Amino acid sequence: MDYEHILTETPAPGVGLIRFNRPKALNALNSKVIQETFDAMLAFDRDSSIGAIVLTGSDKAFAAGADIKEMVERNYVEMMTGDQLTDWSAFNKVSKPVIAAVSGFALGGGCEIAMACDMIVASETAVFGQPEILLGILPGAGGTQRLIRAVGKATAMEIILTDRRLSAQEALQYGLVNRVTAPEEYLNEAIKLAQKVAGLSQVAVRLAKDAVNRAYELPLQEGINYEKRNFYLAFGTEDKKEGMTAFVEKRPAQWKHK
C-alpha cells in the first residue's frame, strides 16, 4: 500500500518497519501521519509473516511533536466532537510487539508515541520531552500517564511543567528506554531486537505482551490472576508442546504460531 507521509518495508525476516517521512517538518505528527501509521501497524499486525514491528523517524528527528499549524485554530468543541485523539487507541489493538527506534527529537506527541511502544532503542542523540506547556496546553495522548509510570511523579512533573528534556542517557537511567547506541547503530539494533522477538512463538509473545500491559491497569492480585489465565491458555497451544519437547530433546524449536 502506498502512503503519503510514512514508508514501510520488511528489513529482516519477520520484521515490519514503519518510518515517519515528513523530513521538512521534522516528522511532526498531523492527523494524516497518525492515521497512516496506525493503518500500517494494523496491517503488519494482521500479517502472519510479521512477528514484531519497528517504528522510526529520521536520524535528526523521530517526531518533533504534533503539527501545531493543524491545531492552532481548533477549539474545545472541535477537539471534543471530532475526538481528535481517537486514532491513538489503535495502539491497544496491536497485539504484536512494537519497538521504537528513536534518534534526535522525540517531543510532545513524538515522545508519547514512543512511550506507547513496547520497547525503545535510542540513539545517543535522542532527546525526550513534553513541551506542550509552552503552548498553553498539556500532553493529551498519554504523556501525563505513561511518563509518570516510567520516570516517577517528581521527574514527570518537572518534564511536563517546565519543559525539561531528557537526554538518551538520562532516559536509560530512568528506565524510559531499553538501550542507547551510537547514532549509526540505533535502527539496526532495534531491528535485531525485533528479529529476536519475531523468532519466538507469536502466540506466546502475544500472551506475554498482553499480561505485561495489564500490569499497568490492574491491582496486583488481579494482575496475577490475569497472568495465570494467560499462562494456562499457553498450555493449549501447539507451540507450548513444541517448545517443551524441543527443550527436552535439546534442539531448536520449530514454531507453528498455533
Coordinates of C-alpha atoms in Angstrom, one line a residue:
M1 CA 0.0 0.0 0.0
D2 CA 1.2 3.5 -0.8
Y3 CA 1.3 6.1 1.9
E4 CA 1.8 9.9 1.7
H5 CA 3.7 10.5 5.0
I6 CA 5.2 7.2 6.0
L7 CA 7.4 4.5 4.4
T8 CA 7.0 0.8 5.1
E9 CA 9.3 -2.2 4.4
T10 CA 10.4 -5.6 5.8
P11 CA 14.1 -5.1 6.5
A12 CA 14.6 -8.5 8.0
P13 CA 12.5 -11.8 8.2
G14 CA 9.6 -11.3 10.5
V15 CA 10.1 -7.6 11.0
G16 CA 7.9 -4.8 9.7
L17 CA 9.3 -1.3 9.6
I18 CA 7.3 1.9 9.6
R19 CA 9.2 5.2 9.1
F20 CA 7.8 8.7 9.5
N21 CA 8.6 10.6 6.3
R22 CA 8.0 14.3 6.8
P23 CA 11.6 15.5 6.9
K24 CA 10.9 19.2 6.3
A25 CA 8.5 19.2 9.3
L26 CA 10.9 17.1 11.5
N27 CA 8.2 14.4 11.2
A28 CA 5.6 16.5 13.0
L29 CA 2.5 14.3 13.7
N30 CA -0.5 15.6 11.9
S31 CA -3.8 13.6 11.6
K32 CA -2.7 12.1 8.3
V33 CA 0.6 10.8 9.7
I34 CA -1.2 9.2 12.7
Q35 CA -3.9 7.6 10.6
E36 CA -1.3 6.2 8.1
T37 CA 0.9 5.0 10.9
F38 CA -1.8 3.0 12.7
D39 CA -3.2 1.7 9.4
A40 CA 0.3 0.3 8.7
M41 CA 0.7 -1.1 12.2
L42 CA -2.6 -2.9 12.0
A43 CA -1.7 -4.2 8.5
F44 CA 1.6 -5.7 9.9
D45 CA -0.3 -7.0 12.9
R46 CA -2.6 -9.0 10.6
D47 CA 0.3 -10.3 8.5
S48 CA 1.2 -13.8 9.8
S49 CA 4.7 -13.4 8.4
I50 CA 5.5 -10.5 10.7
G51 CA 6.4 -11.1 14.3
A52 CA 7.4 -7.6 15.5
I53 CA 7.1 -4.0 14.3
V54 CA 9.7 -1.3 14.4
L55 CA 8.6 2.4 14.3
T56 CA 11.2 5.0 13.5
G57 CA 11.8 8.5 12.0
S58 CA 14.9 10.1 10.7
D59 CA 18.4 10.5 12.3
K60 CA 17.5 14.1 13.1
A61 CA 14.0 13.6 14.5
F62 CA 11.9 10.6 15.5
A63 CA 9.0 13.1 15.7
A64 CA 9.3 16.6 16.9
G65 CA 5.7 16.8 18.2
A66 CA 2.2 17.5 16.9
D67 CA 1.7 19.6 13.8
I68 CA 0.8 22.9 15.5
K69 CA -0.3 24.5 12.2
E70 CA -3.1 21.9 12.1
M71 CA -4.2 22.6 15.7
V72 CA -3.8 26.4 16.1
E73 CA -7.4 27.3 15.0
R74 CA -9.2 24.4 16.7
N75 CA -11.4 24.9 19.7
Y76 CA -12.7 22.8 22.5
V77 CA -15.9 21.8 20.7
E78 CA -14.0 20.7 17.6
M79 CA -11.5 18.7 19.6
M80 CA -14.2 17.0 21.7
T81 CA -16.8 16.3 19.0
G82 CA -14.1 15.2 16.5
D83 CA -12.4 13.1 19.1
Q84 CA -9.1 14.2 17.6
L85 CA -7.1 11.6 19.6
T86 CA -9.2 8.6 18.8
D87 CA -6.7 7.1 16.3
W88 CA -4.2 6.7 19.1
S89 CA -6.4 3.9 20.5
A90 CA -5.2 1.8 17.7
F91 CA -2.1 1.0 19.8
N92 CA -4.4 -1.0 22.1
K93 CA -5.3 -3.2 19.1
V94 CA -1.8 -4.1 18.1
S95 CA -1.1 -7.5 19.6
K96 CA 2.5 -7.8 18.3
P97 CA 5.4 -6.0 20.0
V98 CA 6.2 -2.6 18.7
I99 CA 9.7 -1.2 19.1
A100 CA 10.5 2.5 18.7
A101 CA 13.9 3.3 17.2
V102 CA 14.5 6.9 18.3
S103 CA 17.1 9.4 17.1
G104 CA 17.1 13.1 17.6
F105 CA 13.9 14.8 18.8
A106 CA 11.1 12.8 20.4
L107 CA 9.0 15.7 21.7
G108 CA 5.3 16.1 22.6
G109 CA 3.3 13.6 20.5
G110 CA 6.6 12.1 19.4
C111 CA 7.5 11.3 23.0
E112 CA 4.0 10.0 23.6
I113 CA 4.0 7.7 20.6
A114 CA 7.5 6.3 21.5
M115 CA 6.2 5.6 25.1
A116 CA 3.2 3.9 23.7
C117 CA 5.5 1.4 22.0
D118 CA 6.6 -1.7 24.0
M119 CA 10.3 -1.0 23.9
I120 CA 12.5 1.9 22.9
V121 CA 16.0 1.7 21.4
A122 CA 17.6 5.2 21.4
S123 CA 20.5 6.8 19.6
E124 CA 22.9 8.8 21.7
T125 CA 21.4 11.9 20.1
A126 CA 17.9 11.2 21.3
V127 CA 16.1 13.9 23.3
F128 CA 12.8 13.2 25.0
G129 CA 10.3 15.8 26.3
Q130 CA 6.8 17.1 26.6
P131 CA 6.9 20.8 25.8
E132 CA 3.1 21.3 25.5
I133 CA 3.0 23.6 28.5
L134 CA 4.9 26.2 26.4
L135 CA 1.8 26.3 24.1
G136 CA -0.7 26.7 26.9
I137 CA -1.8 23.1 26.8
L138 CA -0.8 19.8 28.2
P139 CA 0.0 16.3 26.8
G140 CA -3.1 14.7 25.5
A141 CA -2.1 11.3 24.1
G142 CA -0.9 9.6 27.2
G143 CA 2.1 11.8 28.2
T144 CA 0.9 12.6 31.7
Q145 CA 0.0 8.9 32.3
R146 CA 2.8 6.9 30.7
L147 CA 5.7 9.2 31.7
I148 CA 4.9 9.0 35.4
R149 CA 5.0 5.2 35.2
A150 CA 8.4 5.3 33.5
V151 CA 10.3 8.1 35.5
G152 CA 8.2 8.7 38.6
K153 CA 6.0 11.5 39.7
A154 CA 8.6 14.2 40.6
T155 CA 10.6 13.9 37.4
A156 CA 7.4 13.6 35.3
M157 CA 6.1 16.8 36.9
E158 CA 9.3 18.6 36.1
I159 CA 9.3 17.4 32.5
I160 CA 5.7 18.3 31.9
L161 CA 5.6 21.6 33.9
T162 CA 8.9 23.1 33.0
D163 CA 9.8 21.5 29.6
R164 CA 12.8 19.7 31.0
R165 CA 14.3 17.5 28.3
L166 CA 15.8 14.1 28.9
S167 CA 19.0 13.0 27.1
A168 CA 19.3 9.5 25.9
Q169 CA 21.5 8.5 28.8
E170 CA 19.0 10.1 31.3
A171 CA 16.2 8.2 29.6
L172 CA 18.2 5.0 30.1
Q173 CA 18.9 5.8 33.7
Y174 CA 15.2 6.4 34.4
G175 CA 14.1 3.2 32.6
L176 CA 12.3 5.1 29.8
V177 CA 14.4 3.3 27.1
N178 CA 15.8 -0.2 26.8
R179 CA 19.3 0.7 25.5
V180 CA 21.3 3.5 23.9
T181 CA 23.5 3.0 20.9
A182 CA 25.8 5.1 18.6
P183 CA 23.8 7.2 16.1
E184 CA 24.7 4.9 13.2
E185 CA 23.5 1.7 15.1
Y186 CA 20.2 2.6 16.7
L187 CA 18.0 1.4 13.9
N188 CA 20.0 -1.8 13.3
E189 CA 19.8 -2.5 17.0
A190 CA 16.1 -2.1 17.0
I191 CA 15.7 -4.4 14.0
K192 CA 17.9 -7.0 15.7
L193 CA 15.7 -6.8 18.8
A194 CA 12.6 -7.2 16.7
Q195 CA 14.2 -10.2 14.9
K196 CA 14.8 -11.8 18.2
V197 CA 11.2 -11.4 19.2
A198 CA 9.9 -12.4 15.8
G199 CA 11.9 -15.7 16.0
L200 CA 9.8 -16.8 19.0
S201 CA 6.3 -18.2 19.2
Q202 CA 4.0 -15.4 18.2
V203 CA 1.2 -16.9 20.3
A204 CA 3.4 -16.9 23.5
V205 CA 4.7 -13.4 22.7
R206 CA 1.2 -12.1 22.3
L207 CA 0.0 -13.6 25.6
A208 CA 3.1 -12.3 27.4
K209 CA 2.7 -8.7 26.0
D210 CA -0.9 -8.7 26.9
A211 CA -0.1 -9.8 30.5
V212 CA 2.6 -7.2 30.9
N213 CA 0.4 -4.4 29.6
R214 CA -2.4 -5.4 32.0
A215 CA 0.0 -4.8 34.9
Y216 CA -0.3 -1.1 34.2
E217 CA -4.1 -1.2 34.7
L218 CA -4.9 -3.8 37.3
P219 CA -4.2 -4.1 41.1
L220 CA -1.5 -6.7 41.9
Q221 CA -3.7 -9.7 42.7
E222 CA -6.0 -9.1 39.7
G223 CA -2.9 -8.8 37.5
I224 CA -1.5 -12.1 38.9
N225 CA -4.8 -13.8 38.2
Y226 CA -4.8 -12.4 34.6
E227 CA -1.2 -13.6 34.2
K228 CA -2.3 -17.1 35.4
R229 CA -5.1 -17.1 32.9
N230 CA -2.7 -16.4 30.0
F231 CA -0.3 -18.9 31.4
Y232 CA -3.0 -21.6 31.3
L233 CA -4.0 -20.5 27.8
A234 CA -0.5 -21.1 26.6
F235 CA -0.8 -24.8 27.6
G236 CA -3.5 -25.2 25.0
T237 CA -1.2 -24.2 22.1
E238 CA 0.9 -26.4 19.7
D239 CA 3.8 -24.1 20.4
K240 CA 3.8 -25.0 24.1
K241 CA 4.2 -28.7 23.2
E242 CA 6.8 -28.0 20.6
G243 CA 8.8 -25.6 22.8
M244 CA 8.9 -28.0 25.8
T245 CA 9.6 -31.1 23.5
A246 CA 12.4 -29.2 21.8
F247 CA 13.9 -28.3 25.2
V248 CA 13.8 -31.9 26.4
E249 CA 15.3 -33.1 23.1
K250 CA 18.0 -30.4 23.2
R251 CA 17.1 -28.9 19.7
P252 CA 15.8 -25.6 18.4
A253 CA 12.1 -25.3 18.5
Q254 CA 10.2 -25.1 15.2
W255 CA 7.4 -22.7 16.0
K256 CA 4.0 -23.2 14.3
H257 CA 2.5 -20.0 15.8
K258 CA -0.6 -22.0 16.8

